[in-house]
Amino acid sequence: MPTNDAQGPPPASLPRHVAIVMDGNGRWAQQRSLPRTAGHREGAKAVRRIVQACSERGIEALTLFAFSSENWQRPRPEVDVLMRLFLTTLRSEIRRLDAANVRLRFIGDQSAFSTILQTYITKAEQRTAGNTGLNLNIAANYGGRWDITQAARRIASDVAAGRLQPADVVPDLVHRYTCLAELPEPDLFIRTGGEQRISNFLLWQLAYTELYFTDRLWPDYDADAFDLACAAFVRRQRRFGQTAEQVTRSTDA
Ligand code: FPP
């Protein structure tokens, strides 16, 4: 049995669901004396590379943090460029994503987006809804607290309408009201760009996710770097609250 740094048996396989905070676009650009927005454009190319890598490796779901609820506070021109980039990327990539059997979904509060962006998002989701390959989720105007709050609001409304009893509100039920409930929870969280924090991403869903941080800036992220993260994941021992001995025993059985 291969050894690993957590002194237990490694998970049998690659992560089924990977969640990524794509950080470092601005610094990538600043290091080259370019405007921050050039970093976002280069970041879109890294998105394409990693989507392809996930598809090729048979990963079930990839969730990318593209725009947080807090990103509206950035300078207006940067926000405008990001919105335009989402639109142009959707337009230019949708055919390729569909052909690659990718199912595209957006999570987050889309009501703040322009009508045209909302329309393209809906079209892209409808076009790829029947695809059975990689589930690609783009978190845009998303925040983990927003997600939990929208779940709580919908649960409260079902309780008020008599469709649920207060005693029905248990973790499994709350989970079903959060975004991405139909997918396995993320096994691996990756954050590029050197910071070590979750930044209000998938707060509910990351409860037992393995966290991996790299200094690599997002525009430089590629399939080799992704494989390093997966290799680190495979060496981890996941315990889900159990002891190392319990996990080893159940894996040996
Ligand atoms: C964080 O880097 C990155 C963002 C807020 C935007 C992410 C957007 C993309 C990668 C563009 C394309 C995305 C899609 C889905 C088409 P930062 O600007 O905070 O970098 P910094 O920490 O170096 O300043």
PDB file of N, CA, C and O and ligand atoms in Angstrom, residues 21-28 30 36 39-47 64-68 71 74 78 82 85-86 89-90 106 138 191 193 195 217-218, ligand 1:
ATOM      1  N   VAL A  21     -11.060  28.465  -6.221  1.00  0.00           N
ATOM      2  CA  VAL A  21     -11.019  29.924  -6.136  1.00  0.00           C
ATOM      3  C   VAL A  21      -9.863  30.367  -7.032  1.00  0.00           C
ATOM      4  O   VAL A  21      -8.694  30.083  -6.751  1.00  0.00           O
ATOM      5  N   MET A  22     -10.235  31.038  -8.116  1.00  0.00           N
ATOM      6  CA  MET A  22      -9.238  31.393  -9.153  1.00  0.00           C
ATOM      7  C   MET A  22      -8.644  32.752  -8.790  1.00  0.00           C
ATOM      8  O   MET A  22      -9.097  33.783  -9.267  1.00  0.00           O
ATOM      9  N   ASP A  23      -7.610  32.746  -7.963  1.00  0.00           N
ATOM     10  CA  ASP A  23      -7.085  34.020  -7.463  1.00  0.00           C
ATOM     11  C   ASP A  23      -5.731  34.329  -8.103  1.00  0.00           C
ATOM     12  O   ASP A  23      -4.967  33.419  -8.436  1.00  0.00           O
ATOM     13  N   GLY A  24      -5.451  35.621  -8.252  1.00  0.00           N
ATOM     14  CA  GLY A  24      -4.126  36.032  -8.711  1.00  0.00           C
ATOM     15  C   GLY A  24      -4.101  36.687 -10.081  1.00  0.00           C
ATOM     16  O   GLY A  24      -3.030  37.009 -10.594  1.00  0.00           O
ATOM     17  N   ASN A  25      -5.283  36.898 -10.671  1.00  0.00           N
ATOM     18  CA  ASN A  25      -5.318  37.532 -12.003  1.00  0.00           C
ATOM     19  C   ASN A  25      -4.700  38.927 -11.977  1.00  0.00           C
ATOM     20  O   ASN A  25      -3.926  39.304 -12.856  1.00  0.00           O
ATOM     21  N   GLY A  26      -5.076  39.703 -10.947  1.00  0.00           N
ATOM     22  CA  GLY A  26      -4.604  41.083 -10.860  1.00  0.00           C
ATOM     23  C   GLY A  26      -3.096  41.134 -10.712  1.00  0.00           C
ATOM     24  O   GLY A  26      -2.402  41.896 -11.404  1.00  0.00           O
ATOM     25  N   ARG A  27      -2.549  40.285  -9.826  1.00  0.00           N
ATOM     26  CA  ARG A  27      -1.101  40.296  -9.607  1.00  0.00           C
ATOM     27  C   ARG A  27      -0.351  39.802 -10.838  1.00  0.00           C
ATOM     28  O   ARG A  27       0.710  40.312 -11.174  1.00  0.00           O
ATOM     29  N   TRP A  28      -0.917  38.842 -11.527  1.00  0.00           N
ATOM     30  CA  TRP A  28      -0.288  38.346 -12.756  1.00  0.00           C
ATOM     31  C   TRP A  28      -0.104  39.502 -13.734  1.00  0.00           C
ATOM     32  O   TRP A  28       0.945  39.656 -14.353  1.00  0.00           O
ATOM     33  N   GLN A  30      -0.210  42.829 -12.964  1.00  0.00           N
ATOM     34  CA  GLN A  30       0.659  43.879 -12.411  1.00  0.00           C
ATOM     35  C   GLN A  30       2.129  43.506 -12.559  1.00  0.00           C
ATOM     36  O   GLN A  30       2.970  44.357 -12.855  1.00  0.00           O
ATOM     37  N   ARG A  36      -5.060  45.290 -14.645  1.00  0.00           N
ATOM     38  CA  ARG A  36      -5.580  44.087 -13.972  1.00  0.00           C
ATOM     39  C   ARG A  36      -6.490  43.279 -14.894  1.00  0.00           C
ATOM     40  O   ARG A  36      -6.540  42.053 -14.842  1.00  0.00           O
ATOM     41  N   GLY A  39      -5.181  40.439 -16.755  1.00  0.00           N
ATOM     42  CA  GLY A  39      -5.078  39.216 -15.960  1.00  0.00           C
ATOM     43  C   GLY A  39      -6.365  38.409 -16.024  1.00  0.00           C
ATOM     44  O   GLY A  39      -6.339  37.179 -16.100  1.00  0.00           O
ATOM     45  N   HIS A  40      -7.497  39.100 -16.011  1.00  0.00           N
ATOM     46  CA  HIS A  40      -8.778  38.376 -16.091  1.00  0.00           C
ATOM     47  C   HIS A  40      -8.914  37.696 -17.459  1.00  0.00           C
ATOM     48  O   HIS A  40      -9.395  36.574 -17.550  1.00  0.00           O
ATOM     49  N   ARG A  41      -8.479  38.416 -18.501  1.00  0.00           N
ATOM     50  CA  ARG A  41      -8.568  37.807 -19.852  1.00  0.00           C
ATOM     51  C   ARG A  41      -7.699  36.553 -19.928  1.00  0.00           C
ATOM     52  O   ARG A  41      -8.096  35.531 -20.473  1.00  0.00           O
ATOM     53  N   GLU A  42      -6.495  36.651 -19.374  1.00  0.00           N
ATOM     54  CA  GLU A  42      -5.604  35.485 -19.368  1.00  0.00           C
ATOM     55  C   GLU A  42      -6.203  34.391 -18.475  1.00  0.00           C
ATOM     56  O   GLU A  42      -6.060  33.194 -18.767  1.00  0.00           O
ATOM     57  N   GLY A  43      -6.883  34.824 -17.410  1.00  0.00           N
ATOM     58  CA  GLY A  43      -7.542  33.868 -16.509  1.00  0.00           C
ATOM     59  C   GLY A  43      -8.601  33.055 -17.241  1.00  0.00           C
ATOM     60  O   GLY A  43      -8.801  31.868 -16.946  1.00  0.00           O
ATOM     61  N   ALA A  44      -9.274  33.679 -18.194  1.00  0.00           N
ATOM     62  CA  ALA A  44     -10.296  32.950 -18.958  1.00  0.00           C
ATOM     63  C   ALA A  44      -9.650  31.811 -19.756  1.00  0.00           C
ATOM     64  O   ALA A  44     -10.249  30.746 -19.928  1.00  0.00           O
ATOM     65  N   LYS A  45      -8.399  32.020 -20.198  1.00  0.00           N
ATOM     66  CA  LYS A  45      -7.706  30.937 -20.924  1.00  0.00           C
ATOM     67  C   LYS A  45      -7.394  29.774 -19.974  1.00  0.00           C
ATOM     68  O   LYS A  45      -7.467  28.609 -20.359  1.00  0.00           O
ATOM     69  N   ALA A  46      -7.040  30.132 -18.727  1.00  0.00           N
ATOM     70  CA  ALA A  46      -6.772  29.069 -17.737  1.00  0.00           C
ATOM     71  C   ALA A  46      -8.056  28.295 -17.446  1.00  0.00           C
ATOM     72  O   ALA A  46      -8.020  27.076 -17.239  1.00  0.00           O
ATOM     73  N   VAL A  47      -9.190  28.978 -17.448  1.00  0.00           N
ATOM     74  CA  VAL A  47     -10.480  28.288 -17.248  1.00  0.00           C
ATOM     75  C   VAL A  47     -10.636  27.216 -18.321  1.00  0.00           C
ATOM     76  O   VAL A  47     -10.951  26.058 -18.042  1.00  0.00           O
ATOM     77  N   LEU A  64     -16.281  26.709 -10.243  1.00  0.00           N
ATOM     78  CA  LEU A  64     -15.311  27.807 -10.297  1.00  0.00           C
ATOM     79  C   LEU A  64     -15.917  29.068  -9.708  1.00  0.00           C
ATOM     80  O   LEU A  64     -17.044  29.451 -10.060  1.00  0.00           O
ATOM     81  N   PHE A  65     -15.139  29.738  -8.843  1.00  0.00           N
ATOM     82  CA  PHE A  65     -15.614  30.992  -8.243  1.00  0.00           C
ATOM     83  C   PHE A  65     -15.194  32.122  -9.184  1.00  0.00           C
ATOM     84  O   PHE A  65     -14.040  32.544  -9.193  1.00  0.00           O
ATOM     85  N   ALA A  66     -16.138  32.599  -9.972  1.00  0.00           N
ATOM     86  CA  ALA A  66     -15.817  33.594 -10.997  1.00  0.00           C
ATOM     87  C   ALA A  66     -16.066  35.015 -10.514  1.00  0.00           C
ATOM     88  O   ALA A  66     -15.394  35.953 -10.971  1.00  0.00           O
ATOM     89  N   PHE A  67     -17.052  35.187  -9.631  1.00  0.00           N
ATOM     90  CA  PHE A  67     -17.393  36.551  -9.195  1.00  0.00           C
ATOM     91  C   PHE A  67     -18.171  36.431  -7.885  1.00  0.00           C
ATOM     92  O   PHE A  67     -19.244  35.837  -7.845  1.00  0.00           O
ATOM     93  N   SER A  68     -17.600  36.985  -6.833  1.00  0.00           N
ATOM     94  CA  SER A  68     -18.266  36.856  -5.531  1.00  0.00           C
ATOM     95  C   SER A  68     -19.258  37.986  -5.331  1.00  0.00           C
ATOM     96  O   SER A  68     -19.191  39.014  -6.017  1.00  0.00           O
ATOM     97  N   ASN A  71     -17.454  41.124  -4.969  1.00  0.00           N
ATOM     98  CA  ASN A  71     -16.653  41.686  -6.072  1.00  0.00           C
ATOM     99  C   ASN A  71     -17.275  42.929  -6.704  1.00  0.00           C
ATOM    100  O   ASN A  71     -16.593  43.668  -7.423  1.00  0.00           O
ATOM    101  N   ARG A  74     -15.390  46.239  -6.390  1.00  0.00           N
ATOM    102  CA  ARG A  74     -14.182  46.590  -7.160  1.00  0.00           C
ATOM    103  C   ARG A  74     -14.451  47.821  -8.019  1.00  0.00           C
ATOM    104  O   ARG A  74     -15.609  48.178  -8.264  1.00  0.00           O
ATOM    105  N   GLU A  78     -13.326  47.662 -13.781  1.00  0.00           N
ATOM    106  CA  GLU A  78     -12.927  46.254 -13.666  1.00  0.00           C
ATOM    107  C   GLU A  78     -14.168  45.350 -13.656  1.00  0.00           C
ATOM    108  O   GLU A  78     -14.193  44.289 -14.305  1.00  0.00           O
ATOM    109  N   LEU A  82     -15.165  42.437 -16.374  1.00  0.00           N
ATOM    110  CA  LEU A  82     -15.491  41.058 -15.984  1.00  0.00           C
ATOM    111  C   LEU A  82     -16.845  40.631 -16.559  1.00  0.00           C
ATOM    112  O   LEU A  82     -16.993  39.529 -17.086  1.00  0.00           O
ATOM    113  N   LEU A  85     -16.469  39.986 -20.121  1.00  0.00           N
ATOM    114  CA  LEU A  85     -15.711  38.751 -20.331  1.00  0.00           C
ATOM    115  C   LEU A  85     -16.607  37.521 -20.134  1.00  0.00           C
ATOM    116  O   LEU A  85     -16.518  36.549 -20.902  1.00  0.00           O
ATOM    117  N   PHE A  86     -17.489  37.563 -19.161  1.00  0.00           N
ATOM    118  CA  PHE A  86     -18.405  36.427 -18.968  1.00  0.00           C
ATOM    119  C   PHE A  86     -19.263  36.256 -20.220  1.00  0.00           C
ATOM    120  O   PHE A  86     -19.471  35.146 -20.699  1.00  0.00           O
ATOM    121  N   THR A  89     -17.087  35.148 -23.267  1.00  0.00           N
ATOM    122  CA  THR A  89     -16.619  33.766 -23.096  1.00  0.00           C
ATOM    123  C   THR A  89     -17.778  32.789 -23.297  1.00  0.00           C
ATOM    124  O   THR A  89     -17.629  31.761 -23.955  1.00  0.00           O
ATOM    125  N   LEU A  90     -18.940  33.158 -22.751  1.00  0.00           N
ATOM    126  CA  LEU A  90     -20.116  32.290 -22.953  1.00  0.00           C
ATOM    127  C   LEU A  90     -20.405  32.123 -24.433  1.00  0.00           C
ATOM    128  O   LEU A  90     -20.610  31.010 -24.919  1.00  0.00           O
ATOM    129  N   PHE A 106     -24.876  28.004 -13.825  1.00  0.00           N
ATOM    130  CA  PHE A 106     -24.431  29.140 -13.031  1.00  0.00           C
ATOM    131  C   PHE A 106     -25.100  29.050 -11.671  1.00  0.00           C
ATOM    132  O   PHE A 106     -26.286  28.720 -11.585  1.00  0.00           O
ATOM    133  N   ILE A 138     -20.436  27.580 -12.650  1.00  0.00           N
ATOM    134  CA  ILE A 138     -19.782  28.876 -12.513  1.00  0.00           C
ATOM    135  C   ILE A 138     -20.502  29.636 -11.399  1.00  0.00           C
ATOM    136  O   ILE A 138     -21.702  29.922 -11.515  1.00  0.00           O
ATOM    137  N   ARG A 191      -7.212  26.713  -4.056  1.00  0.00           N
ATOM    138  CA  ARG A 191      -7.132  28.174  -4.196  1.00  0.00           C
ATOM    139  C   ARG A 191      -5.756  28.513  -4.730  1.00  0.00           C
ATOM    140  O   ARG A 191      -4.740  28.157  -4.122  1.00  0.00           O
ATOM    141  N   GLY A 193      -2.961  31.545  -6.079  1.00  0.00           N
ATOM    142  CA  GLY A 193      -2.631  32.935  -5.759  1.00  0.00           C
ATOM    143  C   GLY A 193      -2.073  33.168  -4.371  1.00  0.00           C
ATOM    144  O   GLY A 193      -1.848  34.315  -3.977  1.00  0.00           O
ATOM    145  N   GLU A 195      -3.089  33.040  -1.219  1.00  0.00           N
ATOM    146  CA  GLU A 195      -3.867  33.316   0.002  1.00  0.00           C
ATOM    147  C   GLU A 195      -4.459  32.008   0.511  1.00  0.00           C
ATOM    148  O   GLU A 195      -4.801  31.133  -0.288  1.00  0.00           O
ATOM    149  N   LEU A 217      -0.255  31.699  -9.663  1.00  0.00           N
ATOM    150  CA  LEU A 217      -1.323  32.654  -9.980  1.00  0.00           C
ATOM    151  C   LEU A 217      -2.252  32.012 -11.013  1.00  0.00           C
ATOM    152  O   LEU A 217      -1.805  31.240 -11.876  1.00  0.00           O
ATOM    153  N   TRP A 218      -3.552  32.334 -10.929  1.00  0.00           N
ATOM    154  CA  TRP A 218      -4.524  31.633 -11.763  1.00  0.00           C
ATOM    155  C   TRP A 218      -4.193  31.659 -13.268  1.00  0.00           C
ATOM    156  O   TRP A 218      -4.296  30.625 -13.925  1.00  0.00           O
TER     157      TRP A 218
HETATM  158  C1  FPP B   1      -9.523  36.871  -8.655  1.00  0.00           C
HETATM  159  O1  FPP B   1      -8.257  37.427  -8.967  1.00  0.00           O
HETATM  160  C2  FPP B   1     -10.295  36.646  -9.883  1.00  0.00           C
HETATM  161  C3  FPP B   1     -11.531  37.171 -10.143  1.00  0.00           C
HETATM  162  C4  FPP B   1     -12.260  38.016  -9.190  1.00  0.00           C
HETATM  163  C5  FPP B   1     -12.207  36.945 -11.431  1.00  0.00           C
HETATM  164  C6  FPP B   1     -12.118  35.536 -11.971  1.00  0.00           C
HETATM  165  C7  FPP B   1     -12.474  35.602 -13.394  1.00  0.00           C
HETATM  166  C8  FPP B   1     -11.861  34.933 -14.378  1.00  0.00           C
HETATM  167  C9  FPP B   1     -10.828  33.892 -14.158  1.00  0.00           C
HETATM  168  C10 FPP B   1     -12.266  35.283 -15.748  1.00  0.00           C
HETATM  169  C11 FPP B   1     -12.948  34.289 -16.550  1.00  0.00           C
HETATM  170  C12 FPP B   1     -13.960  33.469 -15.888  1.00  0.00           C
HETATM  171  C13 FPP B   1     -14.897  32.814 -16.574  1.00  0.00           C
HETATM  172  C14 FPP B   1     -15.770  31.855 -15.877  1.00  0.00           C
HETATM  173  C15 FPP B   1     -15.103  33.035 -18.014  1.00  0.00           C
HETATM  174  P1  FPP B   1      -7.902  38.874  -8.408  1.00  0.00           P
HETATM  175  O2  FPP B   1      -8.359  39.868  -9.395  1.00  0.00           O
HETATM  176  O3  FPP B   1      -8.461  39.027  -7.027  1.00  0.00           O
HETATM  177  O4  FPP B   1      -6.343  38.792  -8.370  1.00  0.00           O
HETATM  178  P2  FPP B   1      -5.367  39.500  -7.320  1.00  0.00           P
HETATM  179  O5  FPP B   1      -5.607  38.822  -5.985  1.00  0.00           O
HETATM  180  O6  FPP B   1      -4.012  39.175  -7.858  1.00  0.00           O
HETATM  181  O7  FPP B   1      -5.663  40.957  -7.324  1.00  0.00           O
END
